[in-house]
mmCIF file of C-alpha atoms in Angstrom:
data_model
loop_
_atom_site.group_PDB
_atom_site.id
_atom_site.type_symbol
_atom_site.label_atom_id
_atom_site.label_comp_id
_atom_site.label_asym_id
_atom_site.label_seq_id
_atom_site.Cartn_x
_atom_site.Cartn_y
_atom_site.Cartn_z
ATOM 1 C CA MET A 2 87.720 121.621 62.845
ATOM 2 C CA THR A 3 84.199 122.682 61.970
ATOM 3 C CA GLY A 4 84.137 124.660 58.748
ATOM 4 C CA SER A 5 81.010 126.306 57.331
ATOM 5 C CA LEU A 6 77.932 124.076 56.637
ATOM 6 C CA VAL A 7 77.354 123.522 52.987
ATOM 7 C CA VAL A 8 74.999 120.868 52.671
ATOM 8 C CA ALA A 9 72.823 118.792 55.222
ATOM 9 C CA PHE A 10 70.202 116.236 54.753
ATOM 10 C CA LEU A 11 68.865 112.875 55.465
ATOM 11 C CA VAL A 12 67.494 110.362 53.085
ATOM 12 C CA GLN A 13 65.740 106.985 53.725
ATOM 13 C CA GLY A 14 66.206 104.142 51.417
ATOM 14 C CA ASP A 15 67.915 100.724 51.176
ATOM 15 C CA VAL A 16 71.490 101.443 52.419
ATOM 16 C CA THR A 17 73.868 99.789 50.007
ATOM 17 C CA ALA A 18 77.652 99.418 50.096
ATOM 18 C CA GLN A 19 79.771 100.017 47.103
ATOM 19 C CA GLY A 20 80.940 96.594 46.399
ATOM 20 C CA SER A 21 84.295 95.430 45.117
ATOM 21 C CA LYS A 22 85.187 95.192 41.667
ATOM 22 C CA ASN A 23 86.029 91.806 40.107
ATOM 23 C CA ALA A 24 88.096 91.414 37.074
ATOM 24 C CA PHE A 25 87.678 88.389 34.519
ATOM 25 C CA ALA A 26 89.914 87.573 31.762
ATOM 26 C CA ILE A 27 88.153 87.402 28.293
ATOM 27 C CA TYR A 28 88.993 84.368 26.184
ATOM 28 C CA ARG A 29 87.907 83.166 22.680
ATOM 29 C CA GLY A 30 87.643 79.631 21.442
ATOM 30 C CA SER A 31 86.729 76.438 23.253
ATOM 31 C CA ALA A 32 88.568 74.851 26.242
ATOM 32 C CA LYS A 33 87.221 71.513 25.173
ATOM 33 C CA LYS A 34 88.554 71.651 21.716
ATOM 34 C CA GLY A 35 91.875 73.173 22.844
ATOM 35 C CA THR A 36 91.265 76.446 20.918
ATOM 36 C CA ARG A 37 90.959 78.679 24.001
ATOM 37 C CA GLU A 38 93.004 81.756 24.097
ATOM 38 C CA PHE A 39 93.360 84.897 26.026
ATOM 39 C CA THR A 40 92.253 87.867 24.059
ATOM 40 C CA GLY A 41 94.328 90.439 26.057
ATOM 41 C CA ARG A 42 91.228 92.150 27.304
ATOM 42 C CA ILE A 43 89.826 92.152 30.881
ATOM 43 C CA ALA A 44 86.090 92.658 32.018
ATOM 44 C CA VAL A 45 85.501 94.585 35.234
ATOM 45 C CA VAL A 46 82.209 94.030 36.946
ATOM 46 C CA GLU A 47 81.157 96.003 40.092
ATOM 47 C CA THR A 48 79.233 93.851 42.664
ATOM 48 C CA ALA A 49 75.867 95.177 43.917
ATOM 49 C CA LYS A 50 75.513 97.362 40.903
ATOM 50 C CA LYS A 51 71.722 96.904 40.616
ATOM 51 C CA ARG A 52 70.989 98.056 44.127
ATOM 52 C CA LEU A 53 73.766 100.661 44.315
ATOM 53 C CA ASP A 54 72.636 102.763 41.514
ATOM 54 C CA PRO A 55 69.158 103.657 43.017
ATOM 55 C CA TRP A 56 70.825 104.137 46.385
ATOM 56 C CA ARG A 57 73.304 106.805 44.836
ATOM 57 C CA GLU A 58 70.235 108.411 43.100
ATOM 58 C CA ILE A 59 68.364 108.775 46.438
ATOM 59 C CA ILE A 60 71.504 110.400 47.957
ATOM 60 C CA LYS A 61 72.112 112.461 44.914
ATOM 61 C CA ALA A 62 68.385 113.726 45.099
ATOM 62 C CA GLY A 63 68.684 114.606 48.807
ATOM 63 C CA ALA A 64 71.805 116.499 48.150
ATOM 64 C CA ARG A 65 70.302 118.526 45.257
ATOM 65 C CA GLU A 66 67.266 119.397 47.332
ATOM 66 C CA SER A 67 69.592 120.641 50.257
ATOM 67 C CA MET A 68 71.907 122.682 47.792
ATOM 68 C CA GLY A 69 71.217 126.377 48.002
ATOM 69 C CA ARG A 70 69.834 126.168 51.489
ATOM 70 C CA TYR A 71 72.930 126.999 53.285
ATOM 71 C CA VAL A 72 75.068 128.601 50.570
ATOM 72 C CA PRO A 73 74.025 130.043 47.329
ATOM 73 C CA TRP A 74 73.495 127.827 44.285
ATOM 74 C CA GLU A 75 76.144 129.759 42.495
ATOM 75 C CA GLU A 76 78.699 128.328 44.795
ATOM 76 C CA PHE A 77 78.270 124.783 43.618
ATOM 77 C CA PRO A 78 80.200 122.680 42.936
ATOM 78 C CA ILE A 79 82.180 123.527 46.113
ATOM 79 C CA THR A 80 85.917 124.069 45.492
ATOM 80 C CA GLY A 81 88.622 123.454 47.986
ATOM 81 C CA PRO A 82 88.817 121.143 51.080
ATOM 82 C CA VAL A 83 85.570 119.655 52.685
ATOM 83 C CA ARG A 84 84.694 117.622 55.622
ATOM 84 C CA VAL A 85 81.954 115.166 55.422
ATOM 85 C CA SER A 86 79.829 113.364 58.154
ATOM 86 C CA LEU A 87 77.773 110.260 57.331
ATOM 87 C CA THR A 88 75.665 108.279 59.654
ATOM 88 C CA PHE A 89 74.119 105.232 58.166
ATOM 89 C CA SER A 90 71.078 103.957 59.822
ATOM 90 C CA LEU A 91 70.676 100.051 59.246
ATOM 91 C CA ARG A 92 67.684 97.868 60.219
ATOM 92 C CA ALA A 93 68.562 95.976 63.275
ATOM 93 C CA PRO A 94 68.380 92.090 62.954
ATOM 94 C CA LYS A 95 65.883 90.431 65.287
ATOM 95 C CA ARG A 96 68.639 89.160 67.553
ATOM 96 C CA ILE A 97 71.959 91.055 68.164
ATOM 97 C CA PRO A 98 74.685 89.132 69.876
ATOM 98 C CA PRO A 99 75.580 90.579 73.299
ATOM 99 C CA GLU A 100 79.274 91.041 72.316
ATOM 100 C CA ARG A 101 78.258 93.558 69.606
ATOM 101 C CA LEU A 102 76.590 95.801 72.156
ATOM 102 C CA GLY A 103 73.919 96.872 69.632
ATOM 103 C CA TRP A 104 76.411 98.112 66.870
ATOM 104 C CA PRO A 105 76.196 96.566 63.409
ATOM 105 C CA ALA A 106 79.793 95.232 63.537
ATOM 106 C CA THR A 107 79.230 92.979 60.670
ATOM 107 C CA LYS A 108 79.996 93.246 56.898
ATOM 108 C CA PRO A 109 79.859 95.258 54.751
ATOM 109 C CA ASP A 110 82.610 97.655 56.050
ATOM 110 C CA VAL A 111 81.610 101.109 56.853
ATOM 111 C CA ASP A 112 84.119 102.424 54.166
ATOM 112 C CA LYS A 113 81.984 100.619 51.394
ATOM 113 C CA TYR A 114 79.045 102.630 52.417
ATOM 114 C CA VAL A 115 81.218 105.763 52.468
ATOM 115 C CA ARG A 116 82.466 105.214 48.822
ATOM 116 C CA GLY A 117 78.980 104.920 47.589
ATOM 117 C CA ALA A 118 77.849 108.023 49.307
ATOM 118 C CA LEU A 119 80.771 110.082 48.253
ATOM 119 C CA ASP A 120 80.279 109.101 44.754
ATOM 120 C CA ALA A 121 76.685 110.165 44.821
ATOM 121 C CA LEU A 122 77.658 113.551 46.200
ATOM 122 C CA THR A 123 79.985 113.926 43.370
ATOM 123 C CA MET A 124 77.376 113.059 40.847
ATOM 124 C CA ALA A 125 75.047 115.712 42.567
ATOM 125 C CA ALA A 126 77.829 118.290 41.913
ATOM 126 C CA VAL A 127 78.180 119.157 45.508
ATOM 127 C CA TRP A 128 82.026 119.320 44.830
ATOM 128 C CA ARG A 129 84.151 118.755 41.728
ATOM 129 C CA ASP A 130 85.866 115.605 42.901
ATOM 130 C CA ASP A 131 85.542 113.585 46.090
ATOM 131 C CA GLY A 132 89.482 113.960 46.345
ATOM 132 C CA GLN A 133 88.526 117.455 48.014
ATOM 133 C CA VAL A 134 87.199 115.408 51.001
ATOM 134 C CA VAL A 135 89.987 115.795 53.533
ATOM 135 C CA ARG A 136 88.323 114.471 56.490
ATOM 136 C CA HIS A 137 85.171 112.316 56.947
ATOM 137 C CA THR A 138 83.609 110.633 59.806
ATOM 138 C CA ALA A 139 81.246 107.561 59.168
ATOM 139 C CA THR A 140 79.139 105.659 61.486
ATOM 140 C CA LYS A 141 76.877 102.850 61.006
ATOM 141 C CA VAL A 142 74.195 102.197 63.697
ATOM 142 C CA TYR A 143 70.900 100.252 64.129
ATOM 143 C CA ASP A 144 67.660 101.948 63.871
ATOM 144 C CA LEU A 145 68.527 105.669 64.084
ATOM 145 C CA LEU A 146 65.809 106.488 61.494
ATOM 146 C CA PRO A 147 62.256 104.972 61.169
ATOM 147 C CA SER A 148 63.664 103.075 58.070
ATOM 148 C CA PRO A 149 67.273 102.595 56.647
ATOM 149 C CA GLY A 150 68.903 105.756 55.285
ATOM 150 C CA VAL A 151 71.774 108.093 55.910
ATOM 151 C CA VAL A 152 72.289 111.396 57.457
ATOM 152 C CA VAL A 153 74.814 113.616 55.520
ATOM 153 C CA GLU A 154 76.533 116.796 56.525
ATOM 154 C CA VAL A 155 79.179 118.633 54.202
ATOM 155 C CA HIS A 156 81.322 121.419 55.544
ATOM 156 C CA ARG A 157 83.522 123.739 53.541
ATOM 157 C CA LEU A 158 87.029 124.077 55.509
ATOM 158 C CA ASP A 159 89.495 126.982 55.482
ATOM 159 C CA ALA A 160 92.914 127.821 56.600
ATOM 160 C CA GLU A 161 91.752 128.428 60.284
ATOM 161 C CA SER A 162 90.120 125.007 60.519
ATOM 162 C CA ALA A 163 93.373 123.467 59.119
ATOM 163 C CA GLN A 164 95.388 125.039 61.885
ATOM 164 C CA ALA A 165 92.789 123.996 64.508
ATOM 165 C CA ALA A 166 93.150 120.324 63.217
ATOM 166 C CA LYS A 167 96.853 120.488 63.439
ATOM 167 C CA GLU A 168 96.626 121.630 66.993
ATOM 168 C CA VAL A 169 94.311 118.863 67.946
ATOM 169 C CA VAL A 170 96.801 116.342 66.540
ATOM 170 C CA MET A 171 99.743 117.900 68.279
ATOM 171 C CA ALA A 172 97.972 117.879 71.530
ATOM 172 C CA GLN A 173 97.821 114.046 71.394
ATOM 173 C CA GLU A 174 100.621 112.716 73.749
ATOM 174 C CA PHE A 175 101.537 109.886 71.450
ATOM 175 C CA VAL A 176 102.143 112.269 68.506
ATOM 176 C CA ARG A 177 104.328 114.448 70.490
ATOM 177 C CA ALA A 178 106.343 111.333 71.924
ATOM 178 C CA ALA A 179 106.721 110.076 68.444
ATOM 179 C CA LEU A 180 107.970 113.250 67.175
ATOM 180 C CA GLN A 181 110.575 113.772 69.908
ATOM 181 C CA ALA A 182 111.756 110.236 69.155
ATOM 182 C CA HIS A 183 112.862 111.300 65.920
#
């Protein structure tokens, strides 16, 4: 499932995960005086917001610079299904435990890096909505680039690539066995 290349670039900067959102109840009054009461409102705060916004801007700038290089500007935002490949390069610690084999098998989760990057690509108008991403591969590695950053590729998919993807899945022995069991 390859598809046609739409955007490809690499950017360097502080790789930042899109943190979780925390919700807090909003109260009025004083707990000490016994007048504290719930207002019925909730405040939602995103963690890592101060570092995430600049990281998204770096990705957005890299995407905008790449747009028009592989397909004409007029085709953006891309419509239809896309495949995205993201490789996050992280700075290696001074000592890596041998059981990790040199991989950054620690928090944050790779999917939190992906969420931030996909949102940045939406902000750059590579596509209309990140719901168009039907497949993504994401890897986090140590020291791929001279400094932390991400390598991004976006491919537009077509009916032929969808059929190829189905054939790959159907070739997997456990899928055939599961389908025969039903």
